[in-house]
Structures are given as C-alpha cells and as structure tokens.
Short mmCIF file of C-alpha atoms and ligand atoms in Angstrom, two decimals:
data_model
loop_
_atom_site.label_atom_id
_atom_site.label_comp_id
_atom_site.label_asym_id
_atom_site.label_seq_id
_atom_site.Cartn_x
_atom_site.Cartn_y
_atom_site.Cartn_z
CA MET A 121 13.87 9.76 13.51
CA VAL A 122 11.85 7.28 15.60
CA THR A 123 13.49 3.90 16.19
CA GLU A 124 10.22 1.96 15.83
CA TYR A 125 9.64 2.93 12.23
CA HIS A 126 7.18 0.14 11.54
CA ILE A 127 6.20 -3.18 13.14
CA PRO A 128 6.03 -5.65 10.24
CA VAL A 129 2.84 -7.67 9.78
CA LEU A 130 2.84 -11.39 8.80
CA LEU A 131 6.63 -11.12 8.36
CA ASN A 132 7.65 -14.81 8.49
CA THR A 133 4.60 -15.99 6.57
CA ALA A 134 5.09 -13.47 3.76
CA VAL A 135 8.80 -14.23 3.35
CA SER A 136 8.36 -17.99 3.43
CA TYR A 137 5.68 -17.81 0.72
CA LEU A 138 7.93 -15.53 -1.35
CA ILE A 139 11.04 -17.70 -1.51
CA ASN A 140 10.54 -20.80 -3.64
CA PRO A 141 13.14 -23.24 -2.22
CA VAL A 142 13.50 -24.95 -5.60
CA ILE A 143 15.11 -21.81 -7.08
CA ARG A 144 18.82 -21.33 -6.32
CA ASN A 145 19.72 -17.86 -7.59
CA HIS A 146 16.94 -15.48 -6.73
CA VAL A 147 16.19 -12.04 -8.14
CA LEU A 148 13.49 -10.83 -5.77
CA VAL A 149 11.62 -7.54 -5.44
CA ASP A 150 10.36 -6.05 -2.19
CA GLY A 151 8.04 -3.39 -3.64
CA THR A 152 7.24 -1.81 -0.27
CA LEU A 153 10.49 -1.47 1.65
CA GLY A 154 9.02 0.59 4.55
CA GLY A 155 11.13 0.05 7.68
CA GLY A 156 13.10 -2.74 5.97
CA SER A 157 12.02 -5.74 8.10
CA TYR A 158 10.79 -7.80 5.15
CA SER A 159 13.92 -6.98 3.14
CA LYS A 160 16.19 -7.90 6.06
CA LEU A 161 14.57 -11.30 6.52
CA ILE A 162 14.66 -11.92 2.76
CA CYS A 163 18.42 -11.15 2.68
CA GLU A 164 18.96 -13.53 5.60
CA SER A 165 16.88 -16.30 3.96
CA VAL A 166 18.02 -16.41 0.31
CA PRO A 167 21.02 -18.44 -0.88
CA GLY A 168 24.28 -16.59 -1.66
CA GLY A 169 24.41 -15.14 -5.16
CA SER A 170 20.80 -13.96 -4.90
CA ARG A 171 19.73 -10.35 -5.37
CA LEU A 172 16.99 -8.27 -3.78
CA ILE A 173 15.68 -5.04 -5.32
CA ALA A 174 13.89 -3.05 -2.61
CA ILE A 175 11.65 -0.16 -3.65
CA ASP A 176 9.76 2.54 -1.77
CA LYS A 177 8.16 5.81 -2.85
CA ASP A 178 8.96 7.52 0.39
CA GLU A 179 12.44 8.96 0.90
CA ASN A 180 12.08 8.59 4.69
CA SER A 181 11.76 4.83 4.22
CA ILE A 182 14.84 4.78 1.97
CA THR A 183 16.96 6.65 4.54
CA PHE A 184 15.76 4.58 7.50
CA ALA A 185 15.94 1.17 5.81
CA ALA A 186 19.36 1.82 4.23
CA GLU A 187 20.78 1.97 7.75
CA ILE A 188 18.94 -1.20 8.88
CA LEU A 189 20.20 -3.03 5.79
CA LYS A 190 23.79 -1.77 5.69
CA ASP A 191 25.23 -5.24 6.38
CA TYR A 192 23.54 -6.70 3.30
CA ARG A 193 24.93 -4.32 0.67
CA GLU A 194 26.22 -7.14 -1.55
CA LYS A 195 22.70 -8.61 -1.80
CA ILE A 196 20.43 -5.60 -2.03
CA SER A 197 19.75 -2.57 -4.26
CA ILE A 198 17.59 0.07 -2.62
CA ARG A 199 15.60 2.26 -4.99
CA GLN A 200 13.32 5.20 -4.39
CA GLY A 201 10.49 4.77 -6.86
CA ASN A 202 7.02 3.45 -7.56
CA PHE A 203 6.48 -0.31 -7.54
CA ALA A 204 4.26 0.26 -10.60
CA ASP A 205 7.53 0.89 -12.48
CA VAL A 206 8.88 -2.54 -11.51
CA GLY A 207 9.67 -3.51 -15.13
CA GLN A 208 11.83 -0.46 -15.72
CA ILE A 209 13.53 -0.66 -12.30
CA VAL A 210 14.42 -4.34 -12.79
CA THR A 211 15.85 -3.56 -16.24
CA GLU A 212 17.89 -0.66 -14.82
CA GLU A 213 19.28 -3.07 -12.22
CA GLY A 214 20.52 -5.24 -15.09
CA PHE A 215 18.00 -8.12 -14.93
CA VAL A 216 15.49 -9.41 -17.48
CA SER A 217 13.36 -11.48 -15.12
CA ILE A 218 12.54 -11.95 -11.43
CA THR A 219 11.87 -14.93 -9.16
CA GLY A 220 9.34 -13.21 -6.91
CA ILE A 221 7.79 -10.03 -5.62
CA VAL A 222 6.31 -9.12 -2.25
CA LEU A 223 4.01 -6.16 -1.60
CA ASP A 224 3.02 -5.17 1.93
CA LEU A 225 0.59 -2.44 0.97
CA GLY A 226 -0.56 0.77 2.60
CA LEU A 227 1.35 2.93 5.02
CA SER A 228 4.13 2.43 7.52
CA SER A 229 3.52 3.48 11.13
CA TYR A 230 6.07 6.25 10.57
CA GLN A 231 4.02 7.72 7.71
CA LEU A 232 0.83 7.48 9.72
CA ASN A 233 2.30 9.03 12.85
CA GLU A 234 4.86 11.49 11.54
CA GLU A 235 4.00 12.56 7.99
CA ALA A 236 1.43 15.25 7.22
CA GLY A 237 -2.19 14.52 6.41
CA PHE A 238 -2.43 10.75 6.89
CA SER A 239 -3.89 10.66 10.38
CA PHE A 240 -7.11 12.25 11.58
CA MET A 241 -5.75 12.08 15.13
CA LYS A 242 -3.33 14.96 14.47
CA ASN A 243 -3.88 18.42 13.06
CA THR A 244 -1.48 18.67 10.09
CA PRO A 245 -1.55 20.13 6.56
CA LEU A 246 -3.60 18.04 4.12
CA ASP A 247 -0.70 16.46 2.26
CA MET A 248 -0.98 12.60 2.19
CA ARG A 249 1.67 12.14 -0.50
CA ALA A 250 3.80 9.04 0.08
CA ASP A 251 6.13 10.43 -2.60
CA LYS A 252 6.78 14.07 -1.74
CA ASN A 253 7.91 14.76 -5.33
CA SER A 254 4.49 14.00 -6.75
CA GLU A 255 2.27 17.00 -7.52
CA LEU A 256 -1.14 15.96 -6.29
CA ASP A 257 -1.90 16.29 -2.57
CA ALA A 258 -5.10 15.96 -0.53
CA ARG A 259 -5.42 19.75 -0.24
CA THR A 260 -5.66 20.08 -4.03
CA ILE A 261 -8.31 17.38 -4.23
CA LEU A 262 -10.49 18.95 -1.53
CA ASN A 263 -10.13 22.51 -2.83
CA GLU A 264 -10.12 22.00 -6.59
CA TYR A 265 -11.96 18.82 -7.57
CA LYS A 266 -15.55 19.13 -8.80
CA GLU A 267 -18.34 18.09 -6.44
CA LYS A 268 -19.09 15.02 -8.58
CA GLU A 269 -15.44 13.91 -8.54
CA LEU A 270 -15.31 14.23 -4.75
CA THR A 271 -18.44 12.11 -4.43
CA GLU A 272 -16.85 9.43 -6.62
CA ILE A 273 -13.71 9.41 -4.47
CA PHE A 274 -15.63 9.15 -1.17
CA GLU A 275 -17.99 6.48 -2.50
CA GLU A 276 -15.55 4.36 -4.52
CA TYR A 277 -12.44 4.53 -2.36
CA GLY A 278 -14.10 5.11 1.04
CA GLU A 279 -17.05 2.77 0.34
CA ILE A 280 -19.38 5.41 1.81
CA SER A 281 -22.95 5.60 0.54
CA LYS A 282 -24.69 8.85 -0.37
CA ALA A 283 -21.48 10.86 -0.17
CA SER A 284 -22.85 13.69 -2.36
CA ARG A 285 -23.99 15.34 0.85
CA LEU A 286 -20.41 15.56 2.08
CA SER A 287 -19.03 16.76 -1.26
CA LYS A 288 -21.65 19.52 -1.30
CA ALA A 289 -20.59 20.57 2.20
CA VAL A 290 -16.92 20.57 1.13
CA VAL A 291 -17.65 22.74 -1.91
CA GLU A 292 -19.69 25.20 0.18
CA ALA A 293 -17.02 25.39 2.90
CA ARG A 294 -14.17 26.04 0.45
CA ARG A 295 -16.08 28.95 -1.11
CA ARG A 296 -15.73 30.72 2.24
CA GLN A 297 -12.19 29.59 3.07
CA ALA A 298 -9.63 27.17 1.64
CA ILE A 299 -9.46 23.75 3.37
CA GLU A 300 -5.85 23.55 4.55
CA THR A 301 -5.58 21.09 7.43
CA THR A 302 -6.93 17.76 8.66
CA GLU A 303 -8.84 19.71 11.31
CA ASP A 304 -10.49 21.94 8.67
CA PHE A 305 -11.73 18.80 6.91
CA ILE A 306 -12.88 17.13 10.12
CA LYS A 307 -14.83 20.28 11.10
CA ILE A 308 -16.76 20.11 7.82
CA ILE A 309 -17.56 16.42 8.40
CA LYS A 310 -18.68 17.04 11.98
CA ARG A 311 -20.85 19.99 10.99
CA GLU A 312 -22.49 18.15 8.10
CA TYR A 313 -23.26 14.94 9.99
CA GLY A 314 -23.94 16.54 13.36
CA PHE A 315 -21.17 14.60 15.18
CA LYS A 316 -20.68 16.37 18.49
CA SER A 317 -17.66 15.54 20.70
CA ALA A 318 -16.38 11.97 20.11
CA LEU A 319 -14.71 11.43 16.75
CA PRO A 320 -16.60 9.01 14.45
CA VAL A 321 -13.44 6.92 14.07
CA LYS A 322 -14.65 4.38 11.49
CA PHE A 323 -16.23 7.00 9.30
CA LEU A 324 -13.15 9.23 9.42
CA SER A 325 -10.86 6.27 8.67
CA LYS A 326 -12.86 5.56 5.53
CA LEU A 327 -12.77 9.17 4.36
CA PHE A 328 -9.06 9.52 5.03
CA GLN A 329 -8.48 6.19 3.27
CA ALA A 330 -10.46 7.47 0.27
CA LEU A 331 -8.38 10.63 -0.03
CA ARG A 332 -5.13 8.75 0.46
CA ILE A 333 -5.99 6.25 -2.31
CA ALA A 334 -6.83 9.12 -4.67
CA VAL A 335 -3.71 11.15 -3.83
CA ASN A 336 -1.37 8.21 -4.35
CA ASP A 337 -3.32 6.48 -7.16
CA GLU A 338 -2.96 3.33 -5.10
CA LEU A 339 -5.38 1.01 -6.89
CA ASN A 340 -4.05 1.69 -10.39
CA ASP A 341 -0.48 1.21 -9.18
CA LEU A 342 -1.47 -2.14 -7.68
CA LYS A 343 -3.10 -3.33 -10.91
CA LYS A 344 -0.04 -2.27 -12.92
CA VAL A 345 2.53 -3.89 -10.63
CA LEU A 346 0.67 -7.23 -10.64
CA THR A 347 0.52 -7.29 -14.44
CA ASP A 348 4.10 -6.12 -15.00
CA ALA A 349 5.65 -8.36 -12.32
CA PHE A 350 3.78 -11.39 -13.71
CA ASP A 351 5.14 -10.59 -17.18
CA ILE A 352 8.79 -10.70 -16.05
CA MET A 353 8.42 -13.60 -13.58
CA ILE A 354 10.11 -16.92 -14.33
CA GLU A 355 8.37 -20.28 -13.87
CA GLY A 356 8.31 -21.00 -10.12
CA GLY A 357 8.43 -17.28 -9.29
CA ARG A 358 6.03 -16.09 -6.64
CA ILE A 359 3.76 -13.11 -6.02
CA VAL A 360 2.89 -12.36 -2.38
CA VAL A 361 0.58 -9.50 -1.40
CA VAL A 362 -0.45 -8.34 2.05
CA SER A 363 -3.40 -5.94 1.83
CA TYR A 364 -5.30 -3.96 4.45
CA HIS A 365 -8.69 -3.16 2.94
CA SER A 366 -11.21 -4.88 0.73
CA LEU A 367 -10.56 -2.76 -2.40
CA GLU A 368 -6.94 -3.89 -2.53
CA ASP A 369 -7.74 -7.49 -1.62
CA ARG A 370 -10.37 -7.67 -4.38
CA ILE A 371 -7.86 -6.53 -7.00
CA VAL A 372 -5.37 -9.22 -5.90
CA LYS A 373 -8.03 -11.95 -5.70
CA ASN A 374 -9.37 -11.10 -9.16
CA PHE A 375 -5.89 -10.90 -10.69
CA PHE A 376 -5.01 -14.34 -9.29
CA ARG A 377 -8.32 -15.76 -10.51
CA GLU A 378 -8.04 -14.29 -14.03
CA HIS A 379 -4.51 -15.74 -14.39
CA SER A 380 -5.18 -19.04 -12.61
CA GLU A 381 -4.45 -22.41 -14.19
CA LYS A 382 -8.20 -22.88 -14.63
CA ALA A 383 -8.62 -19.62 -16.55
CA VAL A 384 -5.51 -19.89 -18.77
CA GLN A 385 -5.62 -22.53 -21.52
CA ALA A 386 -1.93 -22.48 -22.44
CA GLY A 387 1.13 -20.50 -21.43
CA LYS A 388 1.97 -18.64 -18.25
CA ALA A 389 -0.51 -19.02 -15.41
CA LEU A 390 -0.76 -18.78 -11.62
CA LYS A 391 -1.09 -21.62 -9.16
CA ILE A 392 -2.77 -20.12 -6.11
CA LEU A 393 -0.82 -21.11 -2.99
CA THR A 394 -3.29 -19.64 -0.47
CA LYS A 395 -6.54 -21.49 -1.13
CA LYS A 396 -8.00 -19.48 1.72
CA VAL A 397 -6.78 -15.97 2.44
CA VAL A 398 -4.17 -15.95 5.25
CA THR A 399 -4.74 -13.65 8.25
CA PRO A 400 -2.57 -13.07 11.34
CA GLU A 401 -2.96 -15.33 14.38
CA TYR A 402 -4.41 -13.91 17.58
CA PRO A 403 -1.06 -13.17 19.36
CA GLU A 404 0.03 -10.94 16.46
CA VAL A 405 -3.31 -9.13 16.36
CA ARG A 406 -3.12 -8.61 20.13
CA SER A 407 0.40 -7.18 20.06
CA ASN A 408 -0.02 -5.12 16.87
CA THR A 409 -3.56 -3.83 16.28
CA ARG A 410 -2.62 -2.62 12.81
CA SER A 411 -2.32 -6.27 11.76
CA ARG A 412 -5.99 -7.03 12.39
CA SER A 413 -7.13 -6.13 8.88
CA ALA A 414 -4.21 -7.82 7.09
CA LYS A 415 -4.92 -10.38 4.36
CA LEU A 416 -2.17 -12.32 2.61
CA ARG A 417 -2.50 -13.98 -0.77
CA ALA A 418 0.27 -15.82 -2.62
CA ALA A 419 0.58 -17.47 -6.02
CA GLU A 420 3.29 -19.21 -8.07
CA VAL A 421 3.91 -18.91 -11.79
CA VAL A 422 3.41 -22.17 -13.65
CA ILE A 423 3.31 -23.03 -17.34
CA ALA A 424 -0.17 -24.33 -18.22
C1 LIG B 667 3.21 -1.22 5.23
S1 LIG B 667 4.64 -0.38 4.72
C2 LIG B 667 5.75 -1.69 4.37
C3 LIG B 667 6.44 -2.22 5.60
C4 LIG B 667 7.56 -3.20 5.30
N1 LIG B 667 7.07 -4.48 4.81
C5 LIG B 667 8.46 -3.43 6.50
O1 LIG B 667 8.91 -4.57 6.67
O2 LIG B 667 8.74 -2.49 7.23
C6 LIG B 667 4.20 0.14 3.13
C7 LIG B 667 5.26 0.93 2.39
O3 LIG B 667 4.94 0.89 1.01
C8 LIG B 667 5.27 2.12 0.43
N2 LIG B 667 4.46 2.24 -0.79
C9 LIG B 667 3.13 2.33 -0.91
N3 LIG B 667 2.77 2.39 -2.21
C10 LIG B 667 3.93 2.34 -2.93
C11 LIG B 667 4.21 2.35 -4.33
N4 LIG B 667 3.26 2.46 -5.24
N5 LIG B 667 5.50 2.24 -4.70
C12 LIG B 667 6.50 2.14 -3.79
N6 LIG B 667 6.28 2.14 -2.46
C13 LIG B 667 5.01 2.23 -2.03
C14 LIG B 667 4.93 3.13 1.49
O4 LIG B 667 5.65 4.33 1.27
C15 LIG B 667 5.35 2.40 2.77
O5 LIG B 667 6.66 2.72 3.14
#
C-alpha cells in the first residue's frame, strides 16, 4: 500500500473549528477517516477522557488508518460504515449524544489513484464504489439506466447542459457492446463531442464526478448525516464540513441557514462560525493542488 495515502486539506483549521474548548469530555465523530490525519490530530488535541468515533465506507481506509492510529486506541473507535448511519453507529458505541462531527468529503488520493473507475487518467473497470460491498457500480449505471435517467445524472450531478446528446450516444454504444472500462466511456465522449487528441479535462472531471455521486448516493448521504448529527448534538457541539464542489457546498450552506438562530424561533439552532466560507491559503494550494476547490463551513449548536 502507498505510504502517502492522502494529503489532508485544511487540517488545522478543520480540527480547531471542531473542538469547542469549553467542552471537557468530548464525544466526536470523524465521518470521513480517509488516511487518518484528521483523526490523529483530533486525538492529540482533545482532553483525556474524550472519545473519537472514526468512520469510513472504504475498507482500504480502515486498514491504513488503523495502523496510523494504533497509539490512540484508548481514545478512538474505528468503524467501517456510512456516515449517514451516524445515529446508529453512535448508539452502538454506547453514546446518546455527540459534541461534534467533521466531514472532509469526496475521495482520498488513494481512492483516486489506486481504486477502479474514479480517475479518467487510468484505464480501469467502471467501478467507482467507495464501499465495495454496495451493489451499484458505474458500469451498471452506464449499461442499464434509461436514457432519461442518464441525462438527469449528467445534468444534475455533473452540472452539464444539454446532456441528452451524451446519454443518447451511451445508449447507442451499449447496444453494440457493453461499456466496461473508463476508456470505453471516454471513447464514447470523444466520438460524440469530436474531441481529438487532448483530453477535455474539465468536461471529463464533471462527468466522472456525476457518475461517482450517483454510484455512492453522495448528496443524500450528506443531507442525512447533517440532519442526524444535529439531532444528537449537545449544546456547544460543532459541525465542520469541508466540501470540494458546489453541489455539496450548497447543501451545507442551506442546512446551516435553515437551522440558523435567525430561522429557528425556539429550541435547537445553529450559530454559524464561518461568516464567510473558509478556503485554503496560497501555500497550501501551491503544495497540494487538490486543496484548491476546498470550502470549509462550521457551525455550533445553540439553544435559541
Ligand atoms: C477526502 S477523504 C478524507 C481524508 C481525511 N480527512 C484524512 O485526514 O485523511 C474522504 C473519505 O471519506 C470517505 N467517505 C466518503 N463518503 C462517505 C460516507 N458516506 N460514509 C463514510 N465514509 C465516506 C471516503 O471513502 C474517503 O476515504
């Protein structure tokens, strides 16, 4: 396994927003364990007696991060699972409430570089499942979904206009031969749009993003985790989300707004800690290009 599993983005900023210094005994959730850098810094930063529940869908992350975090066994529980099931996972760990959750969304560099289907730079089977136990993969979507459903996926999740032309080309191509690999899919795109030699990188990124979101049901999972984590969060608890594209960021922004002190008359509400969205400084962007699209938002639970 590669040693550089993932270079964390906005690491110190995310962890310092997450830990409310007023709280003494934390029960925190890292919903996206990845290579374990966030979890490691959280373990190093919380007072003794605190607990961290670290979750990832991907068994490669669990294996890699368990080794990185082996010195913190008394503080951390590592769980393979979906962050959308946060309520159930926290209950199974023996807690009724949490003092914060951090989500660093999307993919790790390991997934992008080593796991099948995620990257258009490599010819691999069209898989794209972060959780290899789940049934739906990108191959099934491209070969079995109706033309209209494909158009919806490309337009909604890839933010591509007039995508019916591509869906039509996909449906025609699969009548002749099943679409099995990233290269098969790229050939269809190139043929339909007349791209010759250079890869249309932005366009391909959007299409691969669209498929990935559909395969992993990413937007619904994000909506569910925000709602369920908020429900079990104590006063002073914090929600921190680092997102990498506008669809995710919009969901977070709207959730914060709908639950803000202004919107809620009485009861549990959110005080938004990041009045303006936080983005990485230039040195981080220069040393880690993946960080350039990162957007961090944080909020604290208050009683209105
Ligand atoms: C950007 S990486 C996180 C990197 C991590 N912060 C670190 O310090 O290395 C995102 C991780 O979230 C995981 N992930 C994405 N969606 C998930 C979900 N719904 N439930 C659990 N894990 C998820 C991915 O498998 C991936 O390992």
